[in-house]
């Protein structure tokens, strides 16, 4: 039926029910196609866990704590966060904690269940229920699985998206002498079993609606799915409170062509063997910020190195090194630390971005203590400034 948009191509290649890359692969870790920060070092997940505890304390320690992770991978990050919750009894004992995982891949949800509960969980028999799987963590916390964010119950929630937005389908656009044209994917007439990029001959609806008049770049990638998702998160946080933490590689509206594939830990041509490689594009944080439409306060993007150092990664590394006398474990800890923080590895390639309710950063009259003329200054946001231990 003619050329596909890059977004259609990505959606088919990654999430097609039968052939989609994410649907039946365990693509993470050394045996997979790429490695993520939680798989590199336990310290990463522990510091993320501390960030959520810090925010929970800053908003007055509410009695319920709903952690929602989008695209949880193998469940490693949630597992590390749950270990922190368990070790910090103040949260675990005084609060009703629940975990809500948004995952479309049957293969990955199966692995997540094994990681977090230690057992294989059978899917729910009720097809009408938004929850397609449920279980209990090794520390007794209920876990629920959903296919979309809108299925997750409303309420004061803390959201997490680590390397999630980069896999959402993008549209690509090129500036030409005739104006903006969408980049499409078509069959190469010279080689029938090969694909190629082509420019749309006329303005597509996507080019009409997604390109800003003042756009300075000549090549632009736009992810409408990310915009819709950010709007949903912003609306939820504005209405119910909580916070969202997004960690991904990206830029602040400066990059152009970032669409690429990964297979066996190497760059892979995006047009070759669709469905067998991970397809990804850098997240445009300036687009995410604009799509909140002022409903929430945004912080970042801040480089991973700076965020982790603000969260106390150096102190945590020293504690773990002092506890361990195994040379192999110590070397692994140091290697993981370097990979996470080295600017040439992940330190300045990955960024953190947060959504918070406006009142989180403002002093409130309701907070005024008797006998004090001024409202107390709100607690600083951990990671985006140095974490203060009290």
Short mmCIF file of C-alpha atoms in Angstrom, two decimals:
data_model
loop_
_atom_site.label_atom_id
_atom_site.label_comp_id
_atom_site.label_asym_id
_atom_site.label_seq_id
_atom_site.Cartn_x
_atom_site.Cartn_y
_atom_site.Cartn_z
CA UNK A 1 0.00 0.00 0.00
CA UNK A 2 2.92 2.35 -0.56
CA UNK A 3 5.59 3.70 1.81
CA UNK A 4 5.29 3.54 5.62
CA UNK A 5 6.05 6.34 8.04
CA UNK A 6 9.03 5.62 10.30
CA UNK A 7 6.54 5.50 13.20
CA UNK A 8 4.48 2.75 11.53
CA UNK A 9 7.66 0.84 10.73
CA UNK A 10 8.94 1.07 14.33
CA UNK A 11 5.58 0.01 15.74
CA UNK A 12 5.43 -3.07 13.50
CA UNK A 13 9.09 -4.03 14.01
CA UNK A 14 8.97 -3.69 17.81
CA UNK A 15 5.46 -4.60 18.96
CA UNK A 16 3.81 -6.69 16.20
CA UNK A 17 2.03 -9.47 18.20
CA UNK A 18 3.72 -12.32 16.30
CA UNK A 19 6.98 -10.91 14.93
CA UNK A 20 7.67 -7.82 17.09
CA UNK A 21 11.16 -7.60 18.58
CA UNK A 22 9.95 -6.82 22.12
CA UNK A 23 7.19 -9.42 22.17
CA UNK A 24 9.21 -12.64 22.32
CA UNK A 25 12.84 -11.65 23.03
CA UNK A 26 14.84 -11.33 26.22
CA UNK A 27 16.99 -8.61 24.69
CA UNK A 28 18.70 -7.39 27.87
CA UNK A 29 22.05 -8.30 29.40
CA UNK A 30 25.27 -9.72 27.99
CA UNK A 31 23.49 -12.41 25.97
CA UNK A 32 21.00 -9.92 24.55
CA UNK A 33 21.36 -6.91 22.28
CA UNK A 34 22.01 -4.14 24.83
CA UNK A 35 22.70 -3.57 28.53
CA UNK A 36 20.86 -1.02 30.72
CA UNK A 37 22.08 0.76 33.86
CA UNK A 38 20.17 -1.47 36.35
CA UNK A 39 21.83 -4.55 34.82
CA UNK A 40 25.28 -2.95 35.24
CA UNK A 41 25.21 -2.15 38.95
CA UNK A 42 22.84 -2.56 41.91
CA UNK A 43 23.86 0.95 43.03
CA UNK A 44 21.85 2.51 40.19
CA UNK A 45 18.54 1.00 41.31
CA UNK A 46 19.30 1.68 44.98
CA UNK A 47 19.82 5.40 44.32
CA UNK A 48 16.60 5.55 42.27
CA UNK A 49 14.84 3.91 45.23
CA UNK A 50 16.28 6.56 47.56
CA UNK A 51 15.01 9.28 45.19
CA UNK A 52 11.44 7.99 45.58
CA UNK A 53 11.77 7.67 49.35
CA UNK A 54 13.13 11.25 49.46
CA UNK A 55 10.13 12.56 47.49
CA UNK A 56 7.71 10.53 49.63
CA UNK A 57 9.21 12.14 52.77
CA UNK A 58 9.20 15.63 51.21
CA UNK A 59 5.45 15.52 50.55
CA UNK A 60 4.61 14.46 54.11
CA UNK A 61 4.87 10.63 54.01
CA UNK A 62 1.41 9.77 52.62
CA UNK A 63 -0.09 6.46 53.80
CA UNK A 64 -0.16 4.93 50.31
CA UNK A 65 2.76 4.59 47.91
CA UNK A 66 1.88 3.49 44.39
CA UNK A 67 5.02 2.93 42.27
CA UNK A 68 4.26 2.70 38.53
CA UNK A 69 7.04 1.62 36.16
CA UNK A 70 6.63 1.93 32.39
CA UNK A 71 8.52 -0.76 30.47
CA UNK A 72 10.23 -2.48 33.42
CA UNK A 73 12.70 -4.57 31.37
CA UNK A 74 13.59 -7.68 33.36
CA UNK A 75 12.32 -6.19 36.63
CA UNK A 76 15.85 -5.58 37.90
CA UNK A 77 15.30 -1.88 38.63
CA UNK A 78 12.03 -2.45 40.51
CA UNK A 79 13.74 -5.27 42.44
CA UNK A 80 16.55 -2.94 43.56
CA UNK A 81 14.02 -0.25 44.54
CA UNK A 82 12.01 -2.79 46.58
CA UNK A 83 15.18 -3.82 48.42
CA UNK A 84 15.71 -0.17 49.43
CA UNK A 85 12.07 0.08 50.58
CA UNK A 86 12.54 -3.07 52.66
CA UNK A 87 15.79 -1.84 54.22
CA UNK A 88 14.23 1.52 55.06
CA UNK A 89 11.54 0.21 57.39
CA UNK A 90 10.00 3.69 57.79
CA UNK A 91 8.41 3.34 54.35
CA UNK A 92 7.82 -0.40 54.38
CA UNK A 93 6.11 -0.50 57.79
CA UNK A 94 4.16 2.76 57.85
CA UNK A 95 2.86 2.83 54.31
CA UNK A 96 0.65 0.76 52.00
CA UNK A 97 3.10 0.11 49.12
CA UNK A 98 2.00 -1.41 45.79
CA UNK A 99 3.83 -1.92 42.47
CA UNK A 100 2.15 -1.38 39.08
CA UNK A 101 4.04 -2.46 35.95
CA UNK A 102 3.03 -1.35 32.45
CA UNK A 103 4.33 -3.99 30.03
CA UNK A 104 3.15 -5.12 26.57
CA UNK A 105 5.64 -7.99 26.14
CA UNK A 106 4.48 -11.45 27.31
CA UNK A 107 8.12 -12.61 27.40
CA UNK A 108 9.34 -9.72 29.54
CA UNK A 109 6.38 -9.83 31.96
CA UNK A 110 7.20 -13.52 32.53
CA UNK A 111 10.84 -12.62 33.34
CA UNK A 112 9.73 -9.71 35.58
CA UNK A 113 7.50 -12.06 37.58
CA UNK A 114 10.39 -14.48 38.14
CA UNK A 115 12.72 -11.62 39.15
CA UNK A 116 10.31 -9.98 41.59
CA UNK A 117 8.26 -12.87 43.01
CA UNK A 118 10.62 -15.81 42.49
CA UNK A 119 7.95 -17.81 40.69
CA UNK A 120 6.12 -18.16 37.40
CA UNK A 121 2.73 -16.42 37.48
CA UNK A 122 -0.23 -17.52 35.39
CA UNK A 123 -2.08 -14.75 33.53
CA UNK A 124 -5.48 -13.70 34.91
CA UNK A 125 -8.39 -15.65 33.39
CA UNK A 126 -10.68 -12.59 33.30
CA UNK A 127 -10.05 -10.92 29.92
CA UNK A 128 -12.15 -7.90 30.89
CA UNK A 129 -9.88 -6.98 33.82
CA UNK A 130 -7.22 -4.29 33.14
CA UNK A 131 -4.84 -6.36 35.30
CA UNK A 132 -3.52 -9.27 33.21
CA UNK A 133 -1.19 -10.68 35.88
CA UNK A 134 -0.70 -10.19 39.62
CA UNK A 135 1.61 -11.50 42.30
CA UNK A 136 3.42 -10.69 45.53
CA UNK A 137 7.07 -9.63 45.84
CA UNK A 138 9.58 -11.57 47.92
CA UNK A 139 9.05 -8.95 50.64
CA UNK A 140 5.25 -9.21 50.56
CA UNK A 141 4.35 -6.23 48.36
CA UNK A 142 1.50 -6.66 45.82
CA UNK A 143 2.47 -6.34 42.13
CA UNK A 144 0.05 -5.79 39.23
CA UNK A 145 0.68 -5.90 35.47
CA UNK A 146 -1.14 -3.74 32.87
CA UNK A 147 -0.81 -3.18 29.11
CA UNK A 148 -1.36 0.61 29.16
CA UNK A 149 -0.92 3.49 31.60
CA UNK A 150 -4.63 4.36 31.48
CA UNK A 151 -5.41 0.95 33.05
CA UNK A 152 -3.36 1.82 36.15
CA UNK A 153 -5.57 3.09 39.04
CA UNK A 154 -5.59 6.85 39.62
CA UNK A 155 -4.28 8.29 42.88
CA UNK A 156 -1.10 9.70 44.39
CA UNK A 157 1.54 7.79 42.39
CA UNK A 158 5.26 7.81 41.71
CA UNK A 159 6.07 7.04 38.07
CA UNK A 160 9.30 5.65 36.62
CA UNK A 161 10.33 5.38 32.96
CA UNK A 162 13.89 4.14 32.43
CA UNK A 163 14.87 3.68 28.77
CA UNK A 164 11.20 3.60 27.84
CA UNK A 165 10.57 6.75 25.80
CA UNK A 166 13.47 6.05 23.39
CA UNK A 167 11.64 2.99 22.02
CA UNK A 168 8.39 4.82 21.21
CA UNK A 169 7.74 5.32 17.46
CA UNK A 170 9.02 8.54 15.88
CA UNK A 171 8.15 10.50 12.74
CA UNK A 172 11.12 11.91 10.81
CA UNK A 173 11.06 15.14 8.79
CA UNK A 174 13.49 16.79 6.38
CA UNK A 175 13.54 20.44 5.33
CA UNK A 176 13.60 20.75 1.50
CA UNK A 177 13.37 23.57 -1.05
CA UNK A 178 9.61 22.88 -1.18
CA UNK A 179 9.22 22.98 2.61
CA UNK A 180 9.09 20.20 5.19
CA UNK A 181 8.69 16.64 3.92
CA UNK A 182 8.20 13.47 5.95
CA UNK A 183 10.85 10.74 5.66
CA UNK A 184 9.16 7.43 4.77
CA UNK A 185 10.29 3.81 4.34
CA UNK A 186 9.66 2.04 1.03
CA UNK A 187 10.73 -1.00 -0.97
CA UNK A 188 13.82 -0.39 -3.11
CA UNK A 189 12.69 -0.90 -6.77
CA UNK A 190 16.24 -1.94 -7.72
CA UNK A 191 16.40 -4.66 -5.03
CA UNK A 192 12.88 -5.95 -4.15
CA UNK A 193 13.82 -7.53 -0.79
CA UNK A 194 15.59 -4.37 0.41
CA UNK A 195 14.12 -1.29 2.08
CA UNK A 196 15.12 2.37 1.62
CA UNK A 197 14.29 5.84 2.96
CA UNK A 198 12.31 8.16 0.66
CA UNK A 199 10.82 11.65 1.01
CA UNK A 200 7.06 12.07 0.80
CA UNK A 201 6.21 13.88 -2.47
CA UNK A 202 3.74 16.16 -0.69
CA UNK A 203 3.06 17.43 2.84
CA UNK A 204 1.75 14.61 5.06
CA UNK A 205 -0.65 15.30 7.96
CA UNK A 206 2.21 14.55 10.37
CA UNK A 207 4.47 17.17 8.70
CA UNK A 208 1.63 19.68 8.87
CA UNK A 209 0.88 19.19 12.58
CA UNK A 210 4.18 18.27 14.22
CA UNK A 211 6.65 20.82 12.83
CA UNK A 212 6.82 24.16 14.64
CA UNK A 213 7.01 27.32 12.48
CA UNK A 214 10.16 28.52 14.28
CA UNK A 215 12.01 25.16 13.98
CA UNK A 216 15.72 26.00 13.35
CA UNK A 217 16.91 22.47 12.46
CA UNK A 218 16.90 20.93 8.97
CA UNK A 219 16.06 17.42 10.18
CA UNK A 220 13.65 16.70 13.03
CA UNK A 221 12.34 13.62 14.85
CA UNK A 222 9.00 13.88 16.67
CA UNK A 223 7.45 11.23 18.92
CA UNK A 224 3.69 11.90 19.26
CA UNK A 225 3.24 8.83 21.49
CA UNK A 226 5.70 10.37 23.96
CA UNK A 227 3.76 13.64 23.87
CA UNK A 228 0.45 11.86 24.63
CA UNK A 229 2.05 9.87 27.46
CA UNK A 230 3.63 12.96 29.03
CA UNK A 231 0.25 14.71 28.90
CA UNK A 232 -1.34 11.77 30.74
CA UNK A 233 1.40 11.77 33.38
CA UNK A 234 1.16 15.56 33.80
CA UNK A 235 -2.64 15.39 34.21
CA UNK A 236 -2.37 12.61 36.79
CA UNK A 237 0.32 14.41 38.82
CA UNK A 238 -1.54 17.74 38.63
CA UNK A 239 -4.75 16.06 39.89
CA UNK A 240 -3.46 13.46 42.37
CA UNK A 241 0.10 14.51 43.28
CA UNK A 242 3.18 12.30 43.20
CA UNK A 243 6.13 12.59 40.80
CA UNK A 244 7.60 11.09 37.62
CA UNK A 245 11.25 10.33 36.99
CA UNK A 246 12.34 9.71 33.38
CA UNK A 247 15.84 8.46 32.57
CA UNK A 248 16.95 8.06 28.96
CA UNK A 249 19.45 9.14 26.36
CA UNK A 250 18.33 12.30 24.69
CA UNK A 251 18.79 16.01 24.05
CA UNK A 252 17.08 19.32 24.70
CA UNK A 253 15.83 20.05 21.18
CA UNK A 254 19.26 20.20 19.49
CA UNK A 255 19.87 16.84 17.77
CA UNK A 256 18.63 15.80 14.33
CA UNK A 257 19.05 12.22 13.03
CA UNK A 258 19.30 9.81 16.00
CA UNK A 259 17.24 6.84 14.69
CA UNK A 260 19.36 3.68 15.02
CA UNK A 261 19.28 -0.06 15.67
CA UNK A 262 21.14 -2.34 18.08
CA UNK A 263 21.83 -6.04 17.74
CA UNK A 264 24.37 -8.10 19.69
CA UNK A 265 25.62 -4.90 21.39
CA UNK A 266 26.54 -3.36 18.02
CA UNK A 267 24.92 -0.71 15.83
CA UNK A 268 22.61 -2.35 13.29
CA UNK A 269 21.12 -0.96 10.07
CA UNK A 270 17.51 -0.06 10.94
CA UNK A 271 16.24 -1.20 7.53
CA UNK A 272 17.76 -4.70 7.64
CA UNK A 273 15.82 -7.67 9.10
CA UNK A 274 13.09 -5.73 10.95
CA UNK A 275 11.91 -7.47 14.11
CA UNK A 276 15.36 -8.88 14.92
CA UNK A 277 17.00 -5.72 16.37
CA UNK A 278 16.15 -2.99 18.86
CA UNK A 279 15.11 0.30 17.20
CA UNK A 280 15.57 3.51 19.14
CA UNK A 281 15.83 7.30 18.89
CA UNK A 282 17.06 9.91 21.36
CA UNK A 283 14.36 11.49 23.52
CA UNK A 284 13.70 15.18 22.84
CA UNK A 285 13.25 16.53 26.37
CA UNK A 286 12.29 20.00 25.07
CA UNK A 287 9.31 18.36 23.33
CA UNK A 288 8.34 16.52 26.53
CA UNK A 289 8.56 19.79 28.48
CA UNK A 290 6.31 21.60 25.99
CA UNK A 291 3.77 18.77 26.04
CA UNK A 292 3.21 19.11 29.80
CA UNK A 293 1.48 22.40 28.82
CA UNK A 294 2.44 23.97 32.15
CA UNK A 295 0.39 21.50 34.22
CA UNK A 296 3.44 20.44 36.24
CA UNK A 297 6.94 21.66 37.05
CA UNK A 298 9.70 20.01 35.03
CA UNK A 299 13.31 19.55 36.14
CA UNK A 300 16.22 18.62 33.88
CA UNK A 301 17.43 17.13 31.71
CA UNK A 302 20.49 16.64 33.94
CA UNK A 303 23.35 14.30 32.95
CA UNK A 304 23.34 10.87 34.62
CA UNK A 305 26.81 11.47 36.07
CA UNK A 306 25.66 14.64 37.87
CA UNK A 307 22.36 13.08 39.02
CA UNK A 308 24.04 9.98 40.49
CA UNK A 309 26.78 12.02 42.17
CA UNK A 310 24.11 14.29 43.70
CA UNK A 311 22.36 11.14 44.93
CA UNK A 312 25.55 9.98 46.70
CA UNK A 313 26.91 7.27 44.36
CA UNK A 314 30.48 7.89 45.57
CA UNK A 315 29.53 7.31 49.22
CA UNK A 316 27.47 4.22 48.36
CA UNK A 317 30.34 2.72 46.33
CA UNK A 318 32.76 3.16 49.27
CA UNK A 319 30.30 1.49 51.67
CA UNK A 320 29.92 -1.53 49.36
CA UNK A 321 33.69 -1.78 48.77
CA UNK A 322 34.34 -1.75 52.52
CA UNK A 323 31.76 -4.52 53.06
CA UNK A 324 33.15 -6.78 50.32
CA UNK A 325 36.43 -8.70 50.55
CA UNK A 326 35.86 -10.61 47.31
CA UNK A 327 38.25 -9.23 44.68
CA UNK A 328 35.92 -10.13 41.78
CA UNK A 329 32.95 -8.37 43.41
CA UNK A 330 35.05 -5.28 44.15
CA UNK A 331 36.29 -5.11 40.55
CA UNK A 332 32.70 -5.51 39.31
CA UNK A 333 31.52 -2.66 41.57
CA UNK A 334 34.27 -0.31 40.35
CA UNK A 335 33.70 -1.26 36.69
CA UNK A 336 29.95 -0.68 37.07
CA UNK A 337 30.52 2.70 38.75
CA UNK A 338 32.83 3.80 35.92
CA UNK A 339 30.38 2.72 33.23
CA UNK A 340 27.51 4.61 34.89
CA UNK A 341 29.42 7.85 35.55
CA UNK A 342 32.20 8.11 32.93
CA UNK A 343 31.23 10.92 30.50
CA UNK A 344 32.46 8.81 27.56
CA UNK A 345 30.30 5.83 28.56
CA UNK A 346 26.90 6.53 30.16
CA UNK A 347 27.71 9.52 32.36
CA UNK A 348 26.88 12.21 29.80
CA UNK A 349 24.87 10.17 27.31
CA UNK A 350 21.96 9.52 29.66
CA UNK A 351 19.83 12.18 31.29
CA UNK A 352 17.27 12.47 34.09
CA UNK A 353 14.08 14.49 33.77
CA UNK A 354 11.36 14.90 36.41
CA UNK A 355 7.71 15.98 36.56
CA UNK A 356 6.46 17.37 39.89
CA UNK A 357 3.32 19.19 41.06
CA UNK A 358 3.82 22.98 41.12
CA UNK A 359 3.22 23.15 44.87
CA UNK A 360 6.20 20.82 45.49
CA UNK A 361 8.56 23.72 44.73
CA UNK A 362 6.52 26.46 46.37
CA UNK A 363 6.16 27.42 50.02
CA UNK A 364 2.54 27.04 51.11
CA UNK A 365 0.65 29.14 53.64
CA UNK A 366 -0.79 25.92 55.00
CA UNK A 367 2.70 24.83 55.97
CA UNK A 368 3.32 27.82 58.22
CA UNK A 369 4.15 26.76 61.75
CA UNK A 370 2.51 28.65 64.63
CA UNK A 371 4.75 31.48 65.74
CA UNK A 372 6.59 31.65 62.40
CA UNK A 373 5.96 34.53 60.01
CA UNK A 374 7.26 32.78 56.87
CA UNK A 375 6.49 29.49 55.20
CA UNK A 376 9.26 26.90 55.39
CA UNK A 377 11.36 26.50 52.24
CA UNK A 378 10.37 23.31 50.36
CA UNK A 379 12.86 20.43 50.56
CA UNK A 380 15.25 20.45 47.58
CA UNK A 381 14.67 17.83 44.88
CA UNK A 382 17.22 15.04 45.33
CA UNK A 383 19.41 14.29 42.32
CA UNK A 384 18.74 17.70 40.74
CA UNK A 385 20.56 19.22 43.72
CA UNK A 386 22.76 17.50 46.28
CA UNK A 387 20.88 15.04 48.48
CA UNK A 388 20.70 16.23 52.08
CA UNK A 389 20.60 13.43 54.62
CA UNK A 390 18.63 14.26 57.76
#
